Amino acid sequence: MNTKNERKISRRDFLKVGALATACMITGVTRIESSVPTADTVLLNGTIITVNRSGSISQALAVRHGTILEVGTKEAILPYVGTATKVIDLKGRAVTPGLIDSHAHLPQFGSRERNWVKLQGLDSKEEILERLAERARKVPPGIFINAWGIESNDLFFMNRLDLDRITTAHPLLVVHTTGQWGFANSYALKSSGIERSTPNPAGGRVQKAPNGEPTGLLIHYPALYLVRKSFVHGREEEFRKNIFHAAELYAQEGVTTVHDNFFDIGEVGGARHAGVYLEQAISGSLPVQVKIWPYIPSIREASFAVRELFRSQNPRPDSPFAEVIKYKHEKPEGFARIWGGMKIAIDGSGPTGLWYRGERGITLHSTEDLYSMVKLFHEAGQQVSVHAAGDKAVDTMLDAFEQALKAQPREDVRHRIEHAICPQTASLESIKRLGVIISTHPQFLYSWADKWTGLRGQR
């Protein structure tokens, strides 16, 4: 029996079949004459957890063209069986509705799993440096080494000199587990043009020593991009493989839909990568469905995006949104299926988040620009997703959403806040009143739960 094919069936039908044993095919099921349509796949003798309002449990279900025809008893489902129907005996195993990951980054996740040095679980700086040294010994000089997973909440945990001890022959970037800051060695800094005179990018910080030299600490996406865009470009086929690999890993765990809240258009990958991703998502070649949310880094980009994507009848041919516009007009149904909305960010996380107490972090936008970005997207009819981890960041976003809704009321807008780690009690009341959706992203809790008290206080 082909276990791999069985797994593909479960993905396509948006179900997760328990993996305690290999599903076996029932043979000898005769066709019961019926006027009901013939199913592509039928699951029998299982525990079908419907997650409906009554919490009912059934024994079988039938699927046709990716849609569940009926859930019920074995007797109720057998009429859907035809000569070409795949019938799977679950032998009591559980089936749940497909899981939805509301906050993910497929290209980055796929690249991380395929290529990056993983540092999670390593507590000391020396352990981390040794892990990095292992990789440096294995790859040719000049190859970019990207590492991820530092869990220390100390922004000065290491610096470029620590990383220079590991290698001066490779550009090296080490990123915190939250993705909100990282450290680069001298090779990476120099190759990226980061020096004494380099200004802080809007919403980011290139940390400098008292003598003006960069220390290697890069805070927030705009600063990290200064290095990443120097090394992560082109290589469309690698980008395609990263996305597919990530989608496969999700599908194997029963995830059937992924919201990618960091669809990069211009900062690192550019329009070519955007086209690759859109083609994969719309064509159905991925084993999961994808909702994409373009990340917009500035008010300038926000104004341009709204004009090019939603207002202009003649978008610029050299627009960084050219691929998005192309698919929007050439494949409108597929585009509508995968489009999520617009993504922006206001803070980082942990010590780079915006909190009412302790370290306030760095805001990525002025309050005026932030309100303007939300207003632009809201008036363009878009759902807005905002990274806001700290309690002060959450309140700032709630104010921005409320202003936009007052200026242009809309029903069931469902604007989103990503993370919202420890909101105030009054904030929770505003969230409910405004109909804001909170996407908690549990990884932040997993990675940081023991550190929140120092930033937010005991609850």
Short mmCIF file of C-alpha atoms in Angstrom, two decimals:
data_model
loop_
_atom_site.label_atom_id
_atom_site.label_comp_id
_atom_site.label_asym_id
_atom_site.label_seq_id
_atom_site.Cartn_x
_atom_site.Cartn_y
_atom_site.Cartn_z
CA MET A 1 0.00 0.00 0.00
CA ASN A 2 1.23 3.52 -0.82
CA THR A 3 1.32 5.47 2.44
CA LYS A 4 2.46 8.60 0.63
CA ASN A 5 -0.59 8.52 -1.62
CA GLU A 6 -2.84 8.01 1.37
CA ARG A 7 -1.36 11.16 2.91
CA LYS A 8 -2.01 13.12 -0.27
CA ILE A 9 -5.64 12.09 -0.19
CA SER A 10 -6.04 13.43 3.32
CA ARG A 11 -4.42 16.73 2.37
CA ARG A 12 -6.54 17.24 -0.70
CA ASP A 13 -9.75 16.51 1.15
CA PHE A 14 -8.77 18.93 3.93
CA LEU A 15 -8.76 16.34 6.67
CA LYS A 16 -6.25 15.06 9.12
CA VAL A 17 -6.31 11.31 9.48
CA GLY A 18 -4.59 10.04 12.62
CA ALA A 19 -1.17 8.54 11.97
CA LEU A 20 -1.18 5.70 14.48
CA ALA A 21 -1.30 3.08 11.69
CA THR A 22 -1.36 3.01 7.90
CA ALA A 23 -4.88 3.35 6.54
CA CYS A 24 -6.00 0.28 4.65
CA MET A 25 -8.35 0.20 1.70
CA ILE A 26 -11.66 -1.60 2.06
CA THR A 27 -12.28 -4.07 -0.72
CA GLY A 28 -15.45 -5.64 -1.88
CA VAL A 29 -17.77 -2.71 -1.14
CA THR A 30 -20.58 -2.95 -3.65
CA ARG A 31 -22.22 0.07 -5.22
CA ILE A 32 -25.60 0.87 -3.71
CA GLU A 33 -27.89 2.29 -6.37
CA SER A 34 -28.68 5.85 -5.42
CA SER A 35 -29.34 9.25 -6.89
CA VAL A 36 -26.65 10.84 -4.72
CA PRO A 37 -23.37 11.85 -6.41
CA THR A 38 -20.43 9.48 -6.40
CA ALA A 39 -17.73 10.43 -3.92
CA ASP A 40 -14.05 10.60 -4.76
CA THR A 41 -13.14 9.48 -1.24
CA VAL A 42 -15.10 7.88 1.57
CA LEU A 43 -13.86 7.44 5.14
CA LEU A 44 -15.56 4.74 7.22
CA ASN A 45 -15.44 3.36 10.76
CA GLY A 46 -13.80 6.40 12.28
CA THR A 47 -14.32 9.00 14.95
CA ILE A 48 -15.33 12.03 12.90
CA ILE A 49 -14.98 15.06 15.15
CA THR A 50 -17.17 17.66 13.48
CA VAL A 51 -16.49 20.63 15.80
CA ASN A 52 -19.99 21.88 15.08
CA ARG A 53 -22.08 23.77 17.62
CA SER A 54 -23.51 20.60 19.12
CA GLY A 55 -20.14 18.85 19.28
CA SER A 56 -21.45 15.80 17.43
CA ILE A 57 -19.29 12.78 16.62
CA SER A 58 -19.94 10.69 13.51
CA GLN A 59 -18.54 7.52 12.00
CA ALA A 60 -18.09 8.26 8.29
CA LEU A 61 -17.96 10.92 5.61
CA ALA A 62 -17.90 11.34 1.85
CA VAL A 63 -15.82 13.81 -0.18
CA ARG A 64 -16.14 14.93 -3.81
CA HIS A 65 -13.92 17.48 -5.57
CA GLY A 66 -12.45 18.61 -2.25
CA THR A 67 -15.85 19.25 -0.67
CA ILE A 68 -17.45 17.18 2.08
CA LEU A 69 -20.75 15.82 0.75
CA GLU A 70 -22.07 14.36 3.98
CA VAL A 71 -21.02 13.32 7.47
CA GLY A 72 -22.96 10.59 9.23
CA THR A 73 -23.27 6.90 9.96
CA LYS A 74 -21.67 4.23 7.82
CA GLU A 75 -25.09 3.34 6.42
CA ALA A 76 -25.74 6.96 5.44
CA ILE A 77 -22.41 7.29 3.63
CA LEU A 78 -22.26 3.97 1.73
CA PRO A 79 -24.61 5.21 -1.05
CA TYR A 80 -21.86 7.63 -2.12
CA VAL A 81 -19.47 4.76 -2.92
CA GLY A 82 -18.92 4.13 -6.63
CA THR A 83 -16.57 1.89 -8.57
CA ALA A 84 -13.84 4.54 -8.62
CA THR A 85 -14.30 5.75 -5.03
CA LYS A 86 -11.35 5.37 -2.69
CA VAL A 87 -12.69 3.90 0.53
CA ILE A 88 -10.52 4.10 3.64
CA ASP A 89 -11.19 2.12 6.80
CA LEU A 90 -10.12 4.37 9.67
CA LYS A 91 -10.42 1.56 12.23
CA GLY A 92 -11.60 3.97 14.89
CA ARG A 93 -9.00 6.66 14.31
CA ALA A 94 -9.96 10.32 14.59
CA VAL A 95 -10.62 12.76 11.77
CA THR A 96 -10.83 16.49 12.42
CA PRO A 97 -11.53 19.47 10.19
CA GLY A 98 -8.36 20.76 8.58
CA LEU A 99 -6.33 23.05 10.80
CA ILE A 100 -5.69 26.69 9.88
CA ASP A 101 -2.44 28.41 10.82
CA SER A 102 -3.38 32.07 11.01
CA HIS A 103 0.19 33.38 11.16
CA ALA A 104 3.05 31.85 9.21
CA HIS A 105 5.84 32.71 6.79
CA LEU A 106 6.22 29.87 4.29
CA PRO A 107 9.33 31.00 2.34
CA GLN A 108 11.26 31.77 5.52
CA PHE A 109 10.09 28.59 7.26
CA GLY A 110 11.03 26.45 4.28
CA SER A 111 14.44 28.08 3.98
CA ARG A 112 15.02 27.69 7.70
CA GLU A 113 14.16 24.00 7.65
CA ARG A 114 16.26 23.33 4.55
CA ASN A 115 19.30 25.53 5.07
CA TRP A 116 19.57 27.58 8.24
CA VAL A 117 21.57 26.78 11.35
CA LYS A 118 19.07 26.08 14.14
CA LEU A 119 19.92 27.42 17.58
CA GLN A 120 16.76 26.86 19.63
CA GLY A 121 17.42 25.05 22.89
CA LEU A 122 21.01 26.31 23.17
CA ASP A 123 21.34 28.43 26.30
CA SER A 124 24.91 29.71 26.36
CA LYS A 125 26.75 31.92 23.92
CA GLU A 126 29.55 29.39 23.67
CA GLU A 127 27.13 26.61 22.68
CA ILE A 128 25.72 28.86 19.97
CA LEU A 129 29.15 29.84 18.68
CA GLU A 130 30.22 26.21 18.50
CA ARG A 131 27.11 25.31 16.49
CA LEU A 132 27.91 28.15 14.10
CA ALA A 133 31.54 27.06 13.86
CA GLU A 134 30.40 23.58 12.81
CA ARG A 135 28.55 25.05 9.84
CA ALA A 136 31.42 27.39 8.92
CA ARG A 137 33.78 24.41 8.72
CA LYS A 138 31.46 22.65 6.26
CA VAL A 139 30.69 25.36 3.70
CA PRO A 140 33.02 27.08 1.21
CA PRO A 141 34.28 30.60 1.93
CA GLY A 142 31.93 33.37 0.84
CA ILE A 143 28.74 31.35 1.35
CA PHE A 144 26.12 33.19 3.40
CA ILE A 145 25.38 31.50 6.75
CA ASN A 146 21.94 32.29 8.14
CA ALA A 147 21.21 31.14 11.69
CA TRP A 148 18.02 31.38 13.71
CA GLY A 149 16.75 30.64 17.19
CA ILE A 150 18.61 32.67 19.84
CA GLU A 151 16.31 32.70 22.88
CA SER A 152 18.12 35.13 25.18
CA ASN A 153 16.20 38.36 25.87
CA ASP A 154 19.48 40.29 26.12
CA LEU A 155 19.91 42.56 23.12
CA PHE A 156 23.64 42.66 23.84
CA PHE A 157 23.98 38.89 24.12
CA MET A 158 26.70 38.93 21.45
CA ASN A 159 28.33 41.22 18.89
CA ARG A 160 30.20 41.13 15.62
CA LEU A 161 33.51 40.38 17.32
CA ASP A 162 32.06 37.21 18.85
CA LEU A 163 30.94 36.13 15.40
CA ASP A 164 34.27 37.12 13.84
CA ARG A 165 35.88 34.56 16.15
CA ILE A 166 33.84 31.93 14.31
CA THR A 167 34.51 33.05 10.75
CA THR A 168 35.81 36.00 8.80
CA ALA A 169 35.46 34.03 5.56
CA HIS A 170 31.66 33.87 5.49
CA PRO A 171 28.93 36.49 5.84
CA LEU A 172 27.06 35.45 8.99
CA LEU A 173 23.65 36.59 10.29
CA VAL A 174 22.22 35.21 13.54
CA VAL A 175 18.56 36.03 14.22
CA HIS A 176 16.54 35.87 17.43
CA THR A 177 13.78 33.25 17.60
CA THR A 178 11.11 35.97 17.22
CA GLY A 179 12.78 37.30 14.08
CA GLN A 180 12.78 40.83 15.51
CA TRP A 181 16.53 41.38 15.88
CA GLY A 182 19.82 39.72 15.12
CA PHE A 183 23.61 39.94 14.96
CA ALA A 184 25.92 40.12 11.93
CA ASN A 185 29.65 39.54 11.65
CA SER A 186 32.07 42.01 10.07
CA TYR A 187 31.99 40.26 6.69
CA ALA A 188 28.19 40.58 6.48
CA LEU A 189 28.24 44.20 7.63
CA LYS A 190 30.96 45.26 5.20
CA SER A 191 29.40 43.39 2.25
CA SER A 192 26.09 45.13 2.99
CA GLY A 193 27.67 48.58 3.13
CA ILE A 194 27.01 48.99 6.86
CA GLU A 195 29.65 51.27 8.39
CA ARG A 196 30.09 54.24 10.73
CA SER A 197 28.17 56.59 8.45
CA THR A 198 25.22 54.25 7.87
CA PRO A 199 22.04 55.90 9.19
CA ASN A 200 19.34 53.99 10.99
CA PRO A 201 16.69 52.87 8.50
CA ALA A 202 13.16 54.06 9.25
CA GLY A 203 11.78 51.84 12.00
CA GLY A 204 15.07 50.05 12.63
CA ARG A 205 18.38 50.50 14.35
CA VAL A 206 21.97 49.72 13.41
CA GLN A 207 23.54 49.66 16.86
CA LYS A 208 26.79 51.60 17.11
CA ALA A 209 29.54 51.52 19.75
CA PRO A 210 30.65 54.79 21.43
CA ASN A 211 33.39 55.08 18.78
CA GLY A 212 30.77 54.93 16.01
CA GLU A 213 31.58 51.42 14.78
CA PRO A 214 28.61 49.07 14.15
CA THR A 215 28.44 46.46 16.92
CA GLY A 216 26.66 43.91 14.74
CA LEU A 217 23.29 44.29 16.49
CA LEU A 218 20.46 44.95 14.02
CA ILE A 219 17.03 45.74 15.45
CA HIS A 220 13.77 45.24 13.51
CA TYR A 221 13.15 44.13 9.93
CA PRO A 222 14.43 47.30 8.22
CA ALA A 223 17.87 46.86 9.80
CA LEU A 224 17.97 43.10 9.21
CA TYR A 225 17.01 43.72 5.57
CA LEU A 226 20.21 45.71 5.06
CA VAL A 227 22.08 42.42 5.33
CA ARG A 228 19.51 39.99 3.96
CA LYS A 229 18.92 41.82 0.70
CA SER A 230 22.65 41.67 -0.02
CA PHE A 231 22.64 37.87 -0.02
CA VAL A 232 19.06 36.63 -0.47
CA HIS A 233 18.08 37.56 -4.00
CA GLY A 234 17.57 35.81 -7.33
CA ARG A 235 17.54 32.01 -7.07
CA GLU A 236 13.86 31.70 -7.91
CA GLU A 237 14.05 27.90 -8.01
CA GLU A 238 15.39 27.78 -4.45
CA PHE A 239 12.62 30.13 -3.39
CA ARG A 240 10.06 27.82 -5.01
CA LYS A 241 11.52 24.79 -3.23
CA ASN A 242 11.45 26.57 0.12
CA ILE A 243 7.75 27.35 -0.21
CA PHE A 244 6.84 23.83 -1.29
CA HIS A 245 8.89 22.22 1.48
CA ALA A 246 7.21 24.38 4.11
CA ALA A 247 3.78 23.58 2.70
CA GLU A 248 4.55 19.86 2.82
CA LEU A 249 5.57 20.07 6.47
CA TYR A 250 2.33 21.85 7.31
CA ALA A 251 0.22 19.32 5.40
CA GLN A 252 1.86 16.41 7.22
CA GLU A 253 0.61 17.87 10.50
CA GLY A 254 -2.98 18.29 9.31
CA VAL A 255 -2.76 21.99 8.48
CA THR A 256 -4.79 22.70 5.36
CA THR A 257 -4.73 26.51 5.16
CA VAL A 258 -1.88 28.88 5.97
CA HIS A 259 -2.10 32.65 6.30
CA ASP A 260 1.28 34.00 5.20
CA ASN A 261 1.54 37.34 6.98
CA PHE A 262 4.87 38.33 5.49
CA PHE A 263 4.44 38.18 1.72
CA ASP A 264 7.55 40.07 0.64
CA ILE A 265 7.26 42.12 -2.52
CA GLY A 266 10.18 44.49 -2.64
CA GLU A 267 12.50 44.58 0.36
CA VAL A 268 14.34 41.28 -0.17
CA GLY A 269 12.90 39.01 -2.82
CA GLY A 270 11.47 41.54 -5.22
CA ALA A 271 8.79 41.18 -7.86
CA ARG A 272 10.23 37.97 -9.29
CA HIS A 273 9.86 36.12 -6.00
CA ALA A 274 6.35 37.54 -5.61
CA GLY A 275 5.44 36.08 -9.00
CA VAL A 276 6.81 32.66 -8.05
CA TYR A 277 4.80 32.59 -4.84
CA LEU A 278 1.58 33.79 -6.49
CA GLU A 279 1.88 31.18 -9.23
CA GLN A 280 2.31 28.38 -6.68
CA ALA A 281 -0.56 29.58 -4.51
CA ILE A 282 -3.05 30.17 -7.34
CA SER A 283 -2.20 27.08 -9.40
CA GLY A 284 -3.03 24.69 -6.57
CA SER A 285 0.39 23.05 -6.80
CA LEU A 286 0.92 23.38 -3.05
CA PRO A 287 -0.51 20.73 -0.68
CA VAL A 288 -2.12 23.47 1.43
CA GLN A 289 -4.23 26.51 0.64
CA VAL A 290 -2.52 29.86 1.18
CA LYS A 291 -3.81 33.31 2.10
CA ILE A 292 -1.20 35.96 1.35
CA TRP A 293 -0.82 39.29 3.15
CA PRO A 294 1.74 41.63 1.53
CA TYR A 295 3.97 43.23 4.13
CA ILE A 296 4.10 47.01 3.61
CA PRO A 297 7.10 48.64 5.37
CA SER A 298 6.36 52.38 5.06
CA ILE A 299 3.73 55.03 4.40
CA ARG A 300 5.34 55.65 1.00
CA GLU A 301 4.94 51.97 0.07
CA ALA A 302 1.39 51.97 1.47
CA SER A 303 0.34 54.92 -0.71
CA PHE A 304 1.97 53.33 -3.74
CA ALA A 305 0.38 49.93 -3.06
CA VAL A 306 -3.13 51.34 -2.77
CA ARG A 307 -2.72 53.37 -5.94
CA GLU A 308 -1.25 50.51 -7.98
CA LEU A 309 -3.39 47.65 -6.66
CA PHE A 310 -6.79 49.19 -6.07
CA ARG A 311 -7.16 52.57 -7.79
CA SER A 312 -5.05 52.93 -10.91
CA GLN A 313 -6.41 51.78 -14.25
CA ASN A 314 -2.92 51.93 -15.75
CA PRO A 315 -0.38 50.71 -13.18
CA ARG A 316 3.26 51.36 -13.93
CA PRO A 317 4.94 48.56 -15.93
CA ASP A 318 7.99 48.77 -13.66
CA SER A 319 5.87 48.61 -10.50
CA PRO A 320 7.17 46.28 -7.76
CA PHE A 321 3.54 45.12 -7.62
CA ALA A 322 3.58 44.16 -11.32
CA GLU A 323 3.27 40.43 -10.65
CA VAL A 324 0.48 40.95 -8.12
CA ILE A 325 -1.40 43.18 -10.57
CA LYS A 326 -0.89 40.65 -13.35
CA TYR A 327 -2.44 37.79 -11.40
CA LYS A 328 -5.20 40.01 -10.05
CA HIS A 329 -6.36 40.83 -13.59
CA GLU A 330 -5.50 37.59 -15.42
CA LYS A 331 -6.71 35.12 -12.78
CA PRO A 332 -9.26 37.05 -10.71
CA GLU A 333 -10.99 34.02 -9.16
CA GLY A 334 -7.74 32.42 -8.05
CA PHE A 335 -6.42 35.74 -6.84
CA ALA A 336 -9.55 36.41 -4.77
CA ARG A 337 -9.19 32.96 -3.21
CA ILE A 338 -5.64 33.52 -1.97
CA TRP A 339 -5.73 37.23 -1.12
CA GLY A 340 -5.79 38.01 2.60
CA GLY A 341 -5.29 41.74 3.00
CA MET A 342 -2.47 44.14 3.92
CA LYS A 343 0.11 43.58 6.66
CA ILE A 344 2.04 46.21 8.61
CA ALA A 345 3.98 46.17 11.88
CA ILE A 346 4.32 48.61 14.75
CA ASP A 347 6.80 46.99 17.16
CA GLY A 348 8.98 43.95 17.72
CA SER A 349 8.71 41.53 20.62
CA GLY A 350 10.13 41.14 24.11
CA PRO A 351 12.61 43.97 24.68
CA THR A 352 11.88 45.45 21.24
CA GLY A 353 8.12 45.55 21.82
CA LEU A 354 6.18 48.64 22.90
CA TRP A 355 5.26 48.21 26.56
CA TYR A 356 3.89 50.55 29.19
CA ARG A 357 6.62 49.47 31.57
CA GLY A 358 10.27 48.63 31.12
CA GLU A 359 11.98 48.79 27.73
CA ARG A 360 9.74 50.53 25.21
CA GLY A 361 11.45 49.22 22.08
CA ILE A 362 11.45 51.08 18.77
CA THR A 363 8.26 51.85 16.91
CA LEU A 364 8.45 51.09 13.21
CA HIS A 365 6.23 54.06 12.30
CA SER A 366 5.26 57.42 13.70
CA THR A 367 1.73 57.50 15.09
CA GLU A 368 0.69 59.81 12.25
CA ASP A 369 2.06 57.48 9.56
CA LEU A 370 0.57 54.44 11.25
CA TYR A 371 -2.90 55.97 11.36
CA SER A 372 -2.55 57.03 7.72
CA MET A 373 -1.54 53.52 6.62
CA VAL A 374 -4.51 51.92 8.38
CA LYS A 375 -6.85 54.56 6.92
CA LEU A 376 -5.52 54.01 3.39
CA PHE A 377 -6.01 50.25 3.51
CA HIS A 378 -9.36 50.47 5.29
CA GLU A 379 -10.73 52.91 2.70
CA ALA A 380 -9.46 50.61 -0.06
CA GLY A 381 -11.73 47.89 1.36
CA GLN A 382 -8.88 45.81 2.72
CA GLN A 383 -8.61 43.79 5.89
CA VAL A 384 -5.60 45.06 7.84
CA SER A 385 -3.27 42.80 9.81
CA VAL A 386 -0.85 44.49 12.22
CA HIS A 387 2.04 43.04 14.20
CA ALA A 388 1.61 44.49 17.69
CA ALA A 389 3.14 42.50 20.55
CA GLY A 390 3.45 44.95 23.46
CA ASP A 391 0.45 46.21 25.44
CA LYS A 392 1.12 49.81 24.38
CA ALA A 393 1.38 48.69 20.75
CA VAL A 394 -1.99 46.95 21.01
CA ASP A 395 -3.67 50.09 22.36
CA THR A 396 -2.10 52.21 19.62
CA MET A 397 -3.51 49.87 16.99
CA LEU A 398 -6.96 49.80 18.56
CA ASP A 399 -7.00 53.61 18.40
CA ALA A 400 -5.98 53.50 14.73
CA PHE A 401 -8.69 50.97 13.89
CA GLU A 402 -11.32 52.97 15.76
CA GLN A 403 -10.41 56.16 13.90
CA ALA A 404 -10.61 54.38 10.54
CA LEU A 405 -13.99 52.84 11.39
CA LYS A 406 -15.41 56.17 12.52
CA ALA A 407 -14.25 57.88 9.32
CA GLN A 408 -15.65 55.12 7.12
CA PRO A 409 -17.97 52.65 8.89
CA ARG A 410 -17.97 49.11 7.50
CA GLU A 411 -19.66 45.95 8.72
CA ASP A 412 -17.70 42.86 9.79
CA VAL A 413 -14.33 44.33 8.83
CA ARG A 414 -12.38 41.95 11.09
CA HIS A 415 -9.11 43.89 11.18
CA ARG A 416 -6.44 41.82 12.90
CA ILE A 417 -3.76 42.23 15.53
CA GLU A 418 -0.97 39.67 15.41
CA HIS A 419 0.40 38.47 18.77
CA ALA A 420 -1.16 40.92 21.29
CA ILE A 421 0.83 39.11 23.97
CA CYS A 422 -0.42 40.72 27.20
CA PRO A 423 -3.16 43.27 26.49
CA GLN A 424 -4.68 45.37 29.26
CA THR A 425 -8.16 44.50 30.55
CA ALA A 426 -9.58 47.66 28.98
CA SER A 427 -7.92 46.67 25.71
CA LEU A 428 -9.81 43.37 25.69
CA GLU A 429 -13.07 45.28 25.99
CA SER A 430 -12.10 47.49 23.03
CA ILE A 431 -11.10 44.45 20.99
CA LYS A 432 -14.57 42.98 21.47
CA ARG A 433 -16.36 46.27 20.82
CA LEU A 434 -14.48 46.95 17.58
CA GLY A 435 -14.70 43.38 16.31
CA VAL A 436 -10.92 43.08 16.04
CA ILE A 437 -9.52 39.58 15.52
CA ILE A 438 -6.53 38.51 17.64
CA SER A 439 -4.09 36.11 16.01
CA THR A 440 -2.04 35.05 19.01
CA HIS A 441 0.74 33.11 17.23
CA PRO A 442 1.47 30.57 20.00
CA GLN A 443 5.18 30.32 19.14
CA PHE A 444 5.74 33.61 20.94
CA LEU A 445 4.22 32.12 24.08
CA TYR A 446 6.25 28.93 23.67
CA SER A 447 9.51 30.82 23.24
CA TRP A 448 8.92 33.64 25.71
CA ALA A 449 6.37 32.62 28.34
CA ASP A 450 8.90 32.63 31.19
CA LYS A 451 10.13 36.12 30.25
CA TRP A 452 6.86 38.07 30.00
CA THR A 453 6.71 38.88 33.72
CA GLY A 454 9.82 41.02 33.49
CA LEU A 455 8.31 43.06 30.67
CA ARG A 456 4.64 43.11 31.59
CA GLY A 457 4.57 42.24 35.29
CA GLN A 458 2.71 39.48 37.13
CA ARG A 459 -0.93 38.96 36.18
#
